[in-house]
XYZ file of C-alpha atoms in Angstrom:
786
model
C -29.618 55.495 -23.926
C -32.517 56.073 -26.276
C -32.861 59.778 -27.048
C -36.499 60.339 -26.143
C -36.456 63.823 -24.606
C -33.829 66.569 -24.724
C -33.605 69.091 -21.897
C -33.759 72.396 -23.701
C -33.195 74.331 -20.486
C -29.589 73.235 -20.020
C -28.263 75.032 -23.098
C -29.542 77.208 -25.870
C -29.594 76.320 -29.560
C -26.441 77.192 -31.471
C -25.837 77.745 -35.173
C -22.679 76.070 -36.463
C -21.130 75.786 -39.903
C -19.487 72.438 -40.690
C -16.903 72.183 -43.463
C -17.704 69.448 -46.012
C -14.022 69.055 -46.874
C -12.167 69.053 -43.532
C -12.883 68.790 -39.800
C -13.239 72.540 -39.238
C -16.351 73.817 -37.394
C -17.326 77.355 -36.416
C -19.937 78.601 -33.981
C -21.448 81.414 -36.045
C -22.679 83.283 -32.987
C -19.084 83.569 -31.773
C -17.142 84.003 -35.008
C -19.724 85.583 -37.297
C -20.731 84.404 -40.741
C -18.272 86.293 -42.900
C -15.909 83.696 -44.414
C -16.374 83.097 -48.151
C -14.340 79.877 -47.970
C -13.336 77.526 -45.182
C -10.623 79.321 -43.171
C -8.762 76.041 -42.718
C -8.891 74.234 -46.110
C -10.239 77.092 -48.307
C -13.088 74.962 -49.611
C -15.662 77.118 -51.502
C -18.376 74.654 -50.427
C -18.089 76.224 -46.956
C -20.801 78.733 -47.886
C -23.369 76.152 -48.992
C -26.567 76.578 -47.008
C -26.585 72.869 -46.156
C -23.422 73.289 -44.057
C -25.158 75.661 -41.626
C -26.854 73.545 -38.942
C -28.518 73.859 -35.519
C -26.606 72.120 -32.722
C -27.284 71.713 -29.031
C -24.465 71.001 -26.606
C -25.153 67.733 -24.807
C -24.729 68.070 -21.041
C -26.981 65.560 -19.345
C -28.727 62.252 -20.034
C -31.729 61.092 -18.016
C -33.576 57.853 -18.727
C -37.329 58.071 -18.034
C -39.166 54.814 -18.750
C -42.257 52.878 -17.769
C -41.029 50.359 -15.199
C -43.450 47.682 -16.424
C -42.049 47.936 -19.955
C -38.321 47.991 -19.252
C -38.044 45.584 -16.323
C -36.131 42.438 -17.345
C -34.939 39.287 -15.671
C -31.949 37.107 -16.469
C -33.861 34.783 -18.805
C -33.361 36.877 -21.953
C -32.074 40.201 -23.214
C -34.901 41.477 -25.381
C -34.240 45.213 -25.394
C -33.827 46.617 -28.874
C -30.581 48.613 -29.260
C -30.729 52.075 -30.833
C -27.999 53.044 -33.289
C -27.076 56.647 -34.004
C -25.096 58.366 -36.752
C -22.096 59.824 -34.954
C -18.913 61.518 -36.106
C -15.941 62.564 -33.997
C -14.026 65.578 -35.320
C -10.634 66.736 -34.055
C -9.243 70.226 -34.513
C -6.257 72.159 -33.163
C -4.224 75.299 -33.691
C -0.730 75.124 -35.183
C 0.628 76.919 -32.081
C -0.315 73.877 -29.969
C 2.103 71.564 -31.839
C 4.910 71.003 -29.326
C 7.188 68.780 -31.401
C 7.097 66.857 -34.691
C 9.257 64.180 -36.304
C 9.594 62.552 -39.692
C 11.518 59.722 -41.335
C 14.438 61.093 -43.345
C 13.929 58.592 -46.193
C 11.817 60.410 -48.822
C 10.635 57.072 -50.196
C 8.679 56.533 -46.949
C 6.538 59.623 -46.215
C 5.874 59.139 -42.495
C 5.874 61.342 -39.419
C 4.086 62.242 -36.178
C 3.527 65.282 -33.977
C 2.503 65.918 -30.372
C -0.386 68.362 -29.866
C -0.697 69.725 -26.340
C -4.332 70.775 -26.767
C -6.814 69.559 -29.363
C -10.568 70.126 -29.421
C -12.696 67.015 -29.966
C -16.339 67.355 -30.980
C -18.517 64.257 -30.969
C -21.694 64.973 -32.974
C -24.850 62.854 -32.872
C -26.615 63.326 -36.228
C -29.714 61.345 -35.284
C -30.978 57.797 -35.232
C -29.718 55.496 -37.967
C -32.262 54.631 -40.656
C -34.651 57.527 -39.992
C -35.613 59.946 -42.816
C -33.497 63.065 -43.214
C -30.845 64.884 -45.248
C -27.676 63.600 -46.870
C -24.721 65.963 -46.710
C -20.969 65.897 -46.379
C -18.914 66.709 -43.272
C -15.120 66.317 -43.257
C -15.275 64.537 -46.630
C -17.712 61.930 -45.278
C -21.139 61.986 -46.869
C -23.771 60.323 -44.709
C -27.479 60.220 -44.077
C -27.971 62.627 -41.154
C -31.625 62.636 -39.995
C -31.192 64.727 -36.835
C -33.788 65.063 -34.104
C -37.202 66.654 -34.530
C -38.453 67.866 -31.162
C -40.710 70.241 -29.285
C -38.907 73.514 -28.633
C -40.718 73.921 -25.295
C -40.404 70.513 -23.597
C -37.742 68.820 -25.750
C -39.874 65.743 -26.500
C -38.464 63.961 -29.598
C -41.093 63.496 -32.314
C -41.696 60.192 -34.025
C -41.292 60.215 -37.828
C -44.469 59.558 -39.846
C -45.058 56.059 -41.139
C -44.468 55.535 -44.829
C -48.161 54.882 -45.432
C -49.210 57.956 -43.447
C -50.233 60.895 -45.628
C -50.955 63.545 -42.984
C -48.520 64.981 -40.463
C -48.415 62.827 -37.303
C -49.790 64.077 -34.020
C -47.149 65.870 -31.961
C -45.614 64.315 -28.840
C -45.292 66.503 -25.752
C -44.443 65.814 -22.147
C -47.245 65.818 -19.583
C -46.375 69.274 -18.264
C -45.637 70.912 -21.642
C -47.538 74.170 -22.266
C -48.133 73.035 -25.906
C -49.433 69.594 -24.974
C -52.779 69.986 -26.763
C -51.351 71.910 -29.752
C -50.202 70.607 -33.149
C -48.939 73.968 -34.380
C -45.869 73.396 -36.639
C -44.175 76.346 -34.920
C -43.843 74.170 -31.801
C -41.316 71.921 -33.507
C -37.581 72.266 -34.111
C -37.361 70.482 -37.460
C -33.744 69.311 -37.338
C -31.376 69.425 -34.386
C -28.029 67.731 -33.797
C -26.415 67.027 -30.434
C -22.745 67.503 -29.722
C -20.349 67.221 -26.840
C -16.937 68.844 -26.714
C -13.797 68.232 -24.725
C -10.112 69.163 -24.981
C -7.180 66.839 -24.522
C -3.687 66.123 -25.766
C -3.150 64.126 -28.957
C -0.541 62.495 -31.144
C -1.207 62.873 -34.862
C 0.454 60.204 -37.027
C 0.678 60.331 -40.816
C -0.341 56.924 -42.167
C 2.746 55.491 -43.908
C 2.751 55.956 -47.682
C 4.642 52.837 -48.674
C 4.736 50.520 -51.666
C 1.506 49.008 -50.335
C -0.255 52.306 -51.007
C -2.990 53.703 -48.761
C -6.582 52.539 -48.681
C -9.117 51.862 -45.933
C -7.678 48.412 -45.290
C -4.197 49.870 -44.752
C -5.578 52.551 -42.405
C -7.586 50.133 -40.263
C -4.769 47.554 -40.212
C -2.250 50.209 -39.157
C -4.577 51.443 -36.389
C -5.034 47.898 -35.082
C -1.249 47.351 -35.160
C -0.681 50.606 -33.261
C -3.176 49.528 -30.599
C -1.376 46.178 -30.352
C 2.013 47.887 -29.910
C 0.648 50.148 -27.162
C -0.730 47.149 -25.305
C 2.646 45.391 -25.513
C 4.639 48.476 -24.514
C 2.469 49.585 -21.562
C 1.176 46.209 -20.426
C -2.433 46.717 -21.458
C -3.018 49.772 -19.222
C -3.960 52.137 -22.041
C -7.747 51.890 -22.332
C -7.993 55.659 -22.023
C -5.942 56.100 -25.199
C -8.272 56.101 -28.231
C -7.707 56.136 -31.979
C -9.414 58.277 -34.600
C -8.957 58.175 -38.390
C -8.707 61.621 -39.949
C -7.960 62.903 -43.422
C -7.211 66.328 -44.837
C -7.191 67.808 -48.340
C -3.915 67.441 -50.230
C -1.599 70.357 -50.862
C -1.316 71.805 -54.392
C -3.519 69.119 -55.894
C -1.762 66.262 -54.122
C -3.532 63.243 -52.620
C -5.585 63.585 -49.428
C -3.484 62.972 -46.335
C -4.559 60.126 -44.094
C -3.844 60.469 -40.362
C -4.383 58.425 -37.246
C -5.048 60.615 -34.212
C -4.095 58.953 -30.915
C -5.814 60.932 -28.189
C -6.300 60.770 -24.443
C -9.995 60.378 -23.590
C -9.347 61.900 -20.161
C -10.006 65.634 -20.588
C -6.734 67.527 -20.383
C -4.657 64.376 -20.819
C -2.673 62.145 -18.471
C 0.853 62.575 -19.853
C 1.028 59.171 -21.538
C 1.144 60.593 -25.068
C 4.054 62.938 -24.407
C 5.884 59.989 -22.891
C 5.740 58.298 -26.308
C 8.053 61.007 -27.667
C 10.600 60.663 -24.860
C 14.208 59.886 -25.802
C 13.840 61.461 -29.250
C 10.616 59.567 -29.997
C 12.275 56.263 -29.111
C 9.250 55.047 -27.139
C 6.902 55.363 -30.127
C 9.458 53.567 -32.308
C 9.488 50.766 -29.717
C 5.690 50.564 -29.948
C 5.872 50.027 -33.728
C 8.697 47.480 -33.438
C 6.830 45.484 -30.784
C 3.735 45.451 -32.979
C 5.744 44.089 -35.921
C 7.437 41.461 -33.737
C 4.076 40.237 -32.392
C 2.546 40.046 -35.857
C 5.554 38.124 -37.209
C 5.721 35.626 -34.357
C 1.980 34.977 -33.955
C 1.004 31.329 -34.462
C -1.750 32.318 -36.929
C 1.001 32.764 -39.540
C 1.157 28.965 -39.719
C -2.395 28.779 -41.044
C -2.518 30.001 -44.681
C -6.275 30.598 -44.406
C -5.904 33.093 -41.548
C -5.001 36.758 -41.947
C -4.926 37.604 -38.249
C -6.397 36.393 -34.972
C -7.374 37.600 -31.481
C -3.884 36.796 -30.171
C -2.407 39.501 -32.364
C -4.407 42.051 -34.371
C -8.091 41.343 -33.820
C -10.028 43.056 -31.037
C -13.697 42.804 -30.233
C -14.078 46.577 -30.181
C -13.119 46.813 -33.860
C -16.723 45.913 -34.692
C -17.649 46.416 -38.355
C -14.076 47.399 -39.232
C -12.873 43.889 -38.433
C -13.258 42.720 -42.028
C -10.873 45.466 -43.198
C -8.118 44.526 -40.743
C -5.370 42.394 -42.265
C -2.332 41.022 -40.465
C -0.411 40.758 -43.742
C -1.216 44.358 -44.749
C -0.156 45.640 -41.319
C 3.058 43.618 -41.378
C 3.849 44.795 -44.909
C 3.464 48.438 -43.852
C 5.442 48.033 -40.614
C 8.326 46.106 -42.222
C 8.939 48.956 -44.621
C 8.494 51.555 -41.913
C 10.486 50.044 -39.034
C 13.574 49.714 -41.207
C 13.567 53.515 -41.625
C 12.820 54.515 -38.000
C 16.488 54.714 -37.032
C 16.782 57.935 -39.009
C 14.373 60.547 -37.674
C 14.582 64.327 -37.834
C 12.633 67.153 -36.220
C 10.275 69.252 -38.362
C 7.744 72.023 -37.595
C 4.701 69.888 -38.499
C 3.847 66.669 -40.344
C 1.740 68.779 -42.725
C 5.060 69.782 -44.346
C 5.961 66.202 -45.318
C 5.987 65.931 -49.102
C 3.853 63.196 -50.623
C 4.512 62.417 -54.264
C 1.147 62.829 -56.045
C 2.159 60.122 -58.526
C 2.405 57.485 -55.786
C -0.163 54.845 -56.742
C -2.850 53.836 -54.336
C -3.015 50.192 -53.351
C -5.933 49.576 -55.714
C -4.226 51.251 -58.679
C -1.089 49.189 -58.149
C -3.134 46.029 -57.711
C -4.998 46.795 -60.954
C -1.727 46.864 -62.894
C -0.669 43.612 -61.238
C -3.994 41.992 -62.113
C -3.671 42.501 -65.885
C -0.890 39.928 -66.497
C -2.522 37.603 -63.936
C -5.246 36.982 -66.554
C -2.731 36.132 -69.280
C -4.374 33.343 -71.355
C -6.752 32.447 -68.509
C -9.589 30.352 -69.961
C -10.110 31.856 -73.431
C -8.688 35.304 -72.666
C -5.853 36.566 -74.906
C -2.183 36.888 -74.039
C -1.393 39.895 -71.830
C 2.002 41.493 -71.293
C 2.783 44.608 -69.221
C 6.219 46.250 -69.136
C 7.340 49.499 -67.521
C 8.152 52.319 -69.908
C 8.206 56.113 -70.187
C 4.925 57.635 -71.414
C 4.678 61.359 -72.192
C 7.755 62.096 -70.119
C 6.764 60.212 -66.964
C 6.804 56.681 -65.648
C 4.182 54.511 -67.321
C 3.710 51.156 -69.012
C 3.353 49.433 -72.359
C 0.434 46.992 -72.424
C 0.211 44.301 -75.117
C -3.049 42.376 -75.483
C -3.078 39.729 -78.209
C -1.008 41.849 -80.597
C -2.756 45.147 -79.813
C -0.557 47.648 -77.980
C -1.446 50.497 -75.600
C 0.533 53.123 -73.714
C -0.595 53.237 -70.066
C -0.193 56.749 -68.625
C -1.049 57.351 -64.932
C -2.755 60.423 -63.468
C -3.766 62.428 -66.555
C -5.730 65.673 -66.146
C -8.716 65.944 -68.491
C -10.418 69.313 -68.920
C -11.821 71.764 -71.406
C -8.557 71.824 -73.334
C -9.383 68.283 -74.537
C -13.141 68.826 -74.780
C -14.149 67.515 -71.337
C -16.665 69.917 -69.772
C -16.016 68.892 -66.136
C -12.327 68.461 -65.142
C -11.239 65.092 -63.775
C -8.142 62.978 -63.297
C -8.456 59.306 -64.266
C -6.050 56.904 -62.608
C -4.831 55.732 -66.027
C -5.313 56.540 -69.695
C -4.822 53.653 -72.144
C -3.663 55.256 -75.400
C -3.778 53.047 -78.557
C -0.209 52.700 -79.822
C -1.328 52.715 -83.479
C -1.750 56.294 -84.644
C -4.089 55.071 -87.405
C -6.435 53.280 -84.992
C -10.029 54.545 -84.900
C -10.598 53.299 -81.348
C -10.771 55.856 -78.576
C -8.373 55.874 -75.618
C -9.778 54.456 -72.376
C -9.889 56.485 -69.133
C -9.576 53.939 -66.310
C -10.766 54.678 -62.765
C -9.828 52.394 -59.852
C -12.490 53.070 -57.223
C -12.839 51.851 -53.657
C -16.161 52.201 -51.853
C -14.699 53.691 -48.682
C -13.576 56.870 -50.395
C -15.951 57.081 -53.349
C -19.153 56.603 -51.359
C -18.618 60.231 -50.333
C -18.414 61.596 -53.883
C -20.879 59.524 -55.930
C -22.608 62.624 -57.278
C -19.343 64.237 -58.412
C -18.127 60.968 -59.963
C -21.302 60.673 -62.058
C -20.968 64.176 -63.494
C -17.260 63.781 -64.282
C -17.670 60.449 -66.058
C -20.656 61.586 -68.056
C -18.589 64.583 -69.192
C -15.731 62.339 -70.316
C -18.016 60.075 -72.365
C -19.933 62.989 -73.927
C -16.657 64.563 -75.047
C -16.443 61.825 -77.679
C -12.699 61.647 -77.029
C -12.518 58.807 -74.485
C -14.219 55.698 -73.207
C -14.585 55.371 -69.433
C -13.831 52.138 -67.592
C -14.173 51.633 -63.842
C -12.800 48.749 -61.769
C -13.425 48.132 -58.052
C -11.694 46.165 -55.303
C -13.875 43.135 -56.039
C -12.918 43.143 -59.750
C -9.209 43.433 -59.031
C -9.304 40.893 -56.200
C -10.875 38.312 -58.533
C -8.434 39.057 -61.358
C -5.400 38.724 -59.049
C -6.276 35.062 -58.472
C -6.988 34.413 -62.150
C -10.781 34.542 -61.863
C -12.694 36.146 -64.765
C -16.153 35.886 -63.194
C -18.160 38.537 -61.384
C -20.390 38.065 -58.352
C -22.804 40.750 -59.591
C -26.196 39.782 -60.985
C -26.556 40.387 -64.715
C -29.034 43.111 -65.776
C -30.193 40.659 -68.453
C -31.665 38.632 -65.587
C -32.506 41.088 -62.808
C -33.682 44.116 -64.811
C -35.450 42.617 -67.830
C -39.144 43.130 -68.551
C -39.065 40.709 -71.507
C -37.749 37.167 -71.853
C -34.998 36.512 -74.434
C -37.079 33.728 -76.005
C -39.755 36.272 -76.942
C -37.211 38.324 -78.911
C -35.784 35.665 -81.205
C -36.938 37.567 -84.289
C -34.888 40.607 -83.240
C -31.770 41.326 -85.274
C -29.874 42.120 -82.094
C -27.497 39.373 -81.094
C -27.747 37.999 -77.530
C -24.290 38.150 -76.019
C -24.201 35.879 -72.969
C -20.723 36.947 -71.839
C -21.467 40.671 -71.823
C -22.355 40.748 -68.128
C -20.781 37.586 -66.758
C -17.178 38.795 -66.407
C -15.565 41.143 -63.911
C -14.479 44.554 -65.162
C -10.779 43.627 -65.501
C -11.438 40.516 -67.621
C -13.979 42.343 -69.776
C -11.524 45.207 -70.377
C -8.830 42.779 -71.533
C -11.248 41.116 -73.941
C -12.191 44.486 -75.447
C -8.583 45.657 -75.761
C -7.776 42.517 -77.773
C -10.299 43.337 -80.532
C -8.701 43.846 -83.925
C -9.063 47.137 -85.774
C -11.655 47.620 -88.505
C -11.015 50.550 -90.876
C -12.801 53.662 -89.662
C -14.553 51.821 -86.828
C -14.079 51.999 -83.081
C -14.309 48.280 -82.425
C -14.643 48.753 -78.657
C -17.629 51.080 -79.051
C -19.204 48.740 -81.597
C -18.883 45.718 -79.305
C -20.216 47.537 -76.253
C -23.146 48.982 -78.151
C -24.308 45.524 -79.221
C -24.293 44.448 -75.581
C -26.107 47.584 -74.434
C -28.783 47.402 -77.129
C -29.636 43.814 -76.285
C -29.931 44.646 -72.574
C -32.140 47.626 -73.395
C -34.365 45.576 -75.675
C -35.045 43.233 -72.763
C -36.110 46.268 -70.693
C -38.322 47.871 -73.376
C -42.019 48.044 -72.581
C -44.568 46.738 -75.067
C -46.262 49.687 -76.841
C -49.844 50.376 -75.811
C -49.643 48.514 -72.526
C -50.546 50.414 -69.305
C -46.995 49.908 -67.987
C -45.608 51.521 -71.152
C -47.898 54.560 -70.784
C -46.908 54.951 -67.110
C -43.177 54.659 -67.863
C -43.505 57.142 -70.725
C -45.139 59.694 -68.414
C -42.542 59.157 -65.679
C -39.663 59.657 -68.111
C -41.246 62.748 -69.661
C -41.319 64.328 -66.201
C -37.769 63.190 -65.368
C -36.393 64.554 -68.646
C -37.406 68.086 -67.626
C -34.395 68.053 -65.281
C -31.995 67.371 -68.184
C -30.340 69.522 -70.868
C -32.470 70.448 -73.892
C -30.464 68.235 -76.228
C -31.465 65.143 -74.237
C -35.134 65.916 -74.897
C -34.651 65.239 -78.620
C -35.669 61.621 -78.318
C -35.611 59.399 -81.423
C -38.828 59.024 -83.409
C -40.244 56.443 -83.299
C -39.174 55.191 -79.882
C -40.533 53.313 -76.869
C -39.604 53.750 -73.205
C -37.338 51.183 -71.581
C -36.528 50.769 -67.917
C -35.468 48.247 -65.319
C -37.951 45.905 -63.712
C -39.514 47.112 -60.464
C -37.544 46.015 -57.429
C -34.127 46.074 -59.128
C -31.422 48.704 -58.781
C -29.857 50.905 -60.050
C -32.530 52.483 -62.254
C -32.380 52.532 -66.073
C -34.418 54.930 -68.195
C -33.939 54.938 -71.966
C -35.752 55.860 -75.173
C -35.329 52.725 -77.293
C -35.311 53.749 -80.997
C -37.745 52.065 -83.351
C -35.053 51.777 -86.042
C -31.294 51.519 -86.094
C -29.775 54.952 -85.733
C -26.611 56.806 -84.854
C -28.598 59.789 -83.629
C -28.892 60.540 -79.945
C -30.691 57.895 -77.936
C -30.860 59.654 -74.556
C -30.846 57.504 -71.451
C -29.907 57.460 -67.769
C -28.384 54.977 -65.334
C -29.397 56.347 -61.940
C -28.354 55.469 -58.406
C -30.545 56.672 -55.557
C -27.987 58.384 -53.330
C -30.672 59.301 -50.780
C -32.155 55.851 -50.314
C -31.215 55.428 -46.635
C -30.052 51.839 -47.266
C -27.384 50.404 -45.010
C -23.763 50.625 -46.102
C -23.468 47.065 -47.405
C -26.615 47.295 -49.558
C -25.581 50.670 -50.947
C -22.118 49.395 -51.836
C -23.583 46.511 -53.844
C -25.848 48.837 -55.827
C -22.910 51.235 -56.395
C -20.803 48.393 -57.790
C -23.567 47.381 -60.207
C -24.075 51.038 -61.177
C -20.526 51.597 -62.400
C -20.183 48.036 -63.787
C -23.272 48.411 -65.988
C -22.230 51.879 -67.185
C -18.998 50.385 -68.506
C -21.255 48.885 -71.204
C -24.152 51.346 -71.490
C -21.810 54.294 -72.166
C -21.686 53.157 -75.817
C -25.262 54.374 -76.429
C -24.974 57.942 -77.824
C -26.303 60.439 -75.299
C -26.434 58.008 -72.368
C -25.453 59.410 -68.937
C -24.570 57.984 -65.534
C -26.412 59.965 -62.865
C -27.502 60.209 -59.242
C -30.878 61.139 -57.805
C -29.468 64.259 -56.154
C -27.644 65.202 -59.333
C -30.902 65.127 -61.293
C -32.740 67.079 -58.606
C -30.056 69.787 -58.624
C -29.784 69.834 -62.446
C -26.086 68.948 -62.412
C -26.122 67.764 -66.019
C -27.171 71.054 -67.609
C -23.461 71.941 -67.909
C -22.952 69.049 -70.332
C -23.137 69.649 -74.069
C -24.532 67.206 -76.600
C -22.039 64.679 -77.993
C -20.800 65.147 -81.528
C -22.793 63.172 -84.107
C -20.919 60.074 -85.185
C -22.001 60.242 -88.842
C -19.109 59.717 -91.288
C -17.619 62.944 -92.605
C -17.477 63.768 -96.316
C -14.945 65.598 -98.420
C -15.671 69.214 -99.468
C -17.878 69.385 -102.576
C -19.572 66.062 -101.869
C -22.395 67.414 -99.685
C -25.100 67.245 -102.362
C -24.300 63.687 -103.274
C -24.179 62.655 -99.595
C -27.491 64.270 -98.634
C -29.503 61.374 -100.070
C -27.352 58.981 -98.042
C -27.533 60.753 -94.655
C -30.471 58.787 -93.231
C -29.050 55.518 -94.564
C -25.651 56.114 -92.983
C -27.312 56.806 -89.635
C -29.500 53.698 -89.739
C -27.190 50.946 -90.973
C -24.977 48.780 -88.792
C -21.376 49.867 -88.162
C -20.002 46.795 -89.973
C -21.059 48.184 -93.375
C -20.976 51.911 -92.628
C -17.440 52.537 -93.889
C -18.115 50.764 -97.204
C -21.477 52.513 -97.573
C -19.777 55.871 -97.072
C -17.397 55.055 -99.919
C -20.370 54.112 -102.114
C -21.927 57.479 -101.343
C -18.749 59.355 -102.194
C -18.483 57.386 -105.431
C -21.918 58.661 -106.476
C -23.851 55.401 -106.063
C -27.582 55.622 -105.262
C -28.534 54.698 -101.709
C -30.229 51.358 -101.054
C -34.003 51.567 -100.894
C -34.293 49.046 -98.061
C -32.248 48.447 -94.906
C -32.429 45.350 -92.729
C -34.813 43.631 -95.175
C -36.545 40.302 -94.563
C -37.864 38.238 -97.497
C -40.999 36.227 -96.669
C -42.739 33.374 -98.510
C -46.453 33.206 -99.352
C -47.273 32.026 -95.819
C -45.493 34.976 -94.214
C -42.484 32.957 -93.016
C -39.091 34.701 -93.229
C -36.867 32.778 -95.663
C -33.980 35.228 -96.139
C -32.429 38.373 -94.601
C -30.201 41.098 -96.023
C -28.647 44.285 -94.640
C -28.848 46.469 -97.802
C -31.164 46.095 -100.802
C -31.239 47.799 -104.212
C -34.600 46.488 -105.455
C -34.468 47.962 -108.964
C -31.062 46.381 -109.631
C -31.906 43.150 -107.733
C -28.788 43.502 -105.528
C -28.531 42.546 -101.831
C -25.663 42.931 -99.385
C -25.601 40.337 -96.617
C -23.535 40.224 -93.433
C -21.188 37.425 -92.449
C -23.862 36.214 -89.990
C -26.376 36.005 -92.890
C -24.332 33.717 -95.161
C -26.909 30.949 -94.791
C -29.264 33.020 -96.965
C -26.790 33.345 -99.873
C -28.226 30.495 -101.945
C -31.808 31.495 -101.101
C -31.323 34.978 -102.538
C -29.644 33.589 -105.657
C -32.475 31.131 -106.182
C -34.878 34.081 -106.082
C -32.915 35.832 -108.844
C -30.943 38.353 -106.783
C -27.265 39.253 -107.072
C -25.567 38.734 -103.695
C -22.577 40.580 -102.191
C -21.123 39.522 -98.823
C -20.037 42.490 -96.648
C -16.351 41.646 -96.306
C -13.169 43.116 -97.745
C -13.801 45.635 -100.560
C -17.453 44.673 -100.870
C -18.417 48.217 -101.883
C -16.348 47.819 -105.072
C -18.390 44.741 -105.988
C -21.614 46.680 -105.475
C -20.357 49.509 -107.697
C -19.625 46.976 -110.435
C -23.080 45.470 -110.110
C -24.784 48.879 -110.131
C -22.847 49.955 -113.249
C -24.000 46.843 -115.089
C -20.588 45.170 -115.294
C -21.309 42.392 -112.845
C -22.642 38.963 -113.661
C -26.072 37.714 -112.620
């Protein structure tokens, strides 16, 4: 039924507070507004003003329509369906738990409990796709527009059109006393509907097995449970419904995933308690029958099928159908059924211990995917073996001779220089103590869970990168899925193609090197390629490689100075930067604004420096977390957001951000990153002062040697990145460093073709390889040959 008018006379408006972390709700008129934290999960976010909302208890639906507009015949169904944002929350008191059971085997954390009375609240947060607020309820962040309506007649107001500047005319029913008035006081700005009923329920802890727990496991287990009920009771269980529920972990442990099996008949019919008859033997039979049906189904004979309508699929699964997997369900049930013969009574399933170091399915799959890419195409050799790392179970990873210790679940906080605490899924520590490369903090993220914490993820990862102690690397289900079958490609569109404002052909004179493979590989393959890079003395080779990729992408997005688009982008960024810490407002001089092409997402904003520098080059990679896009579109943009930041993090001062995070000034807690200018020994400051600008501007390949020249007392070069032109203005030779008075040039390996040209012009040439700085010192002291 389309919600067109709400009868305000049936109930009065109520003020409720909804916990963003669990399913707890309180009617503030009944309980008062005195709790500082959620009384159920102790979340401090309980007191946030956004969690206090107006609700109206739904009691009656009446459809009033123009008969000439809604009359249909059998020739076609042309009515447009209305979709609403709804969320069903279940809550109960511990005293209503009548009995609970668990599997004795600690390796399989699984149990269930019968609840004689649970309160179910079904909340309608408004029509899908309409403008409104984003906020979190029970750890699910969604767009919740609500209903805007007349407080006198209950007529629902239509939202203004996007092109409409003024407030729309109010809608009122024919007999409304405010029918001719457009006074804003007539309108209830945001109202949610809810209905409430009580019934009995069976709460089941989703099995934590070797398969891990993700959304696919949850939905597959729910479908298998429904199948077992149908087999056990002969299909007469339509009144038994399933609800996925999660709760915060205990003492920092993982969130607990539950399936709530409830009776939709208020008060219950007795079916659920029957499942626990004979020491829970009936429920065990349900699970065994589900496994037997999945194993014997004829779809197992077709390798391309992962379920069918004879076993796991059901039409009512709707959008969740793509997450349901026969193989995942069978894998979970096989491990579980073998342990069901040994059950024991417990007070509640909340007491079941879950090892916080148990890997999720995606984390385990990530580890499995690394050796799957061993020598695939031109990737290096990869070897992963289990080992003990820092006193706990970990791994040793070897990539083409480079070795890393893989440590799971490491807490990063202020004790290691990270301003916002976080816990990466893995840290990859370089095994060589002399290596200059930073360890890599790896996050394995699935959309189902992380779509609810995008803003928090952005702040945490920016804090890790700004600490200067770690790189961040994020992989998703799509990356791991591709790597598991030996595929190095990504299905995401490269920012070099979708975000560029310039064409690569127009930038041929740039010294930046186009790197075609920078954005063509999935995150797992790209990580392996980076880990295989050999060490260069004093240089983080991973950072150097990523920065080349990022600079080229940014150059393609840089606006041409003086153009109207450049002026507009400059003004937009100047306004945006007011929401950022002071240190980010120290943009390089000279610089030009760079940003993604209109119509692409996520958004990039960056001050592209006019000369090579190691100073801060502040920039942002922003996802619009209030866009109102549908779930599939938002997931695609989220994947590109974290995939691109894997590369852009190498630009000093570059942050990953969300629109809401900028609006709420989340990033003011972040301090500026440490300058990455080479350090000097005590007593050498005077001699180094003349070199400081040079060391900041030159490429990383020659920075270590240049630093040694500075410490040896050599004069700095008078030109950097020099191009020699002929009489017609054509470039005939390039060099990285030039000492004009001494007629000395230093060229890079990529500039070898100019060696003979420089010599023919009477210059002494040094190639930047090995101890090249020693050769320059000889030349500068007059000992070298012409």
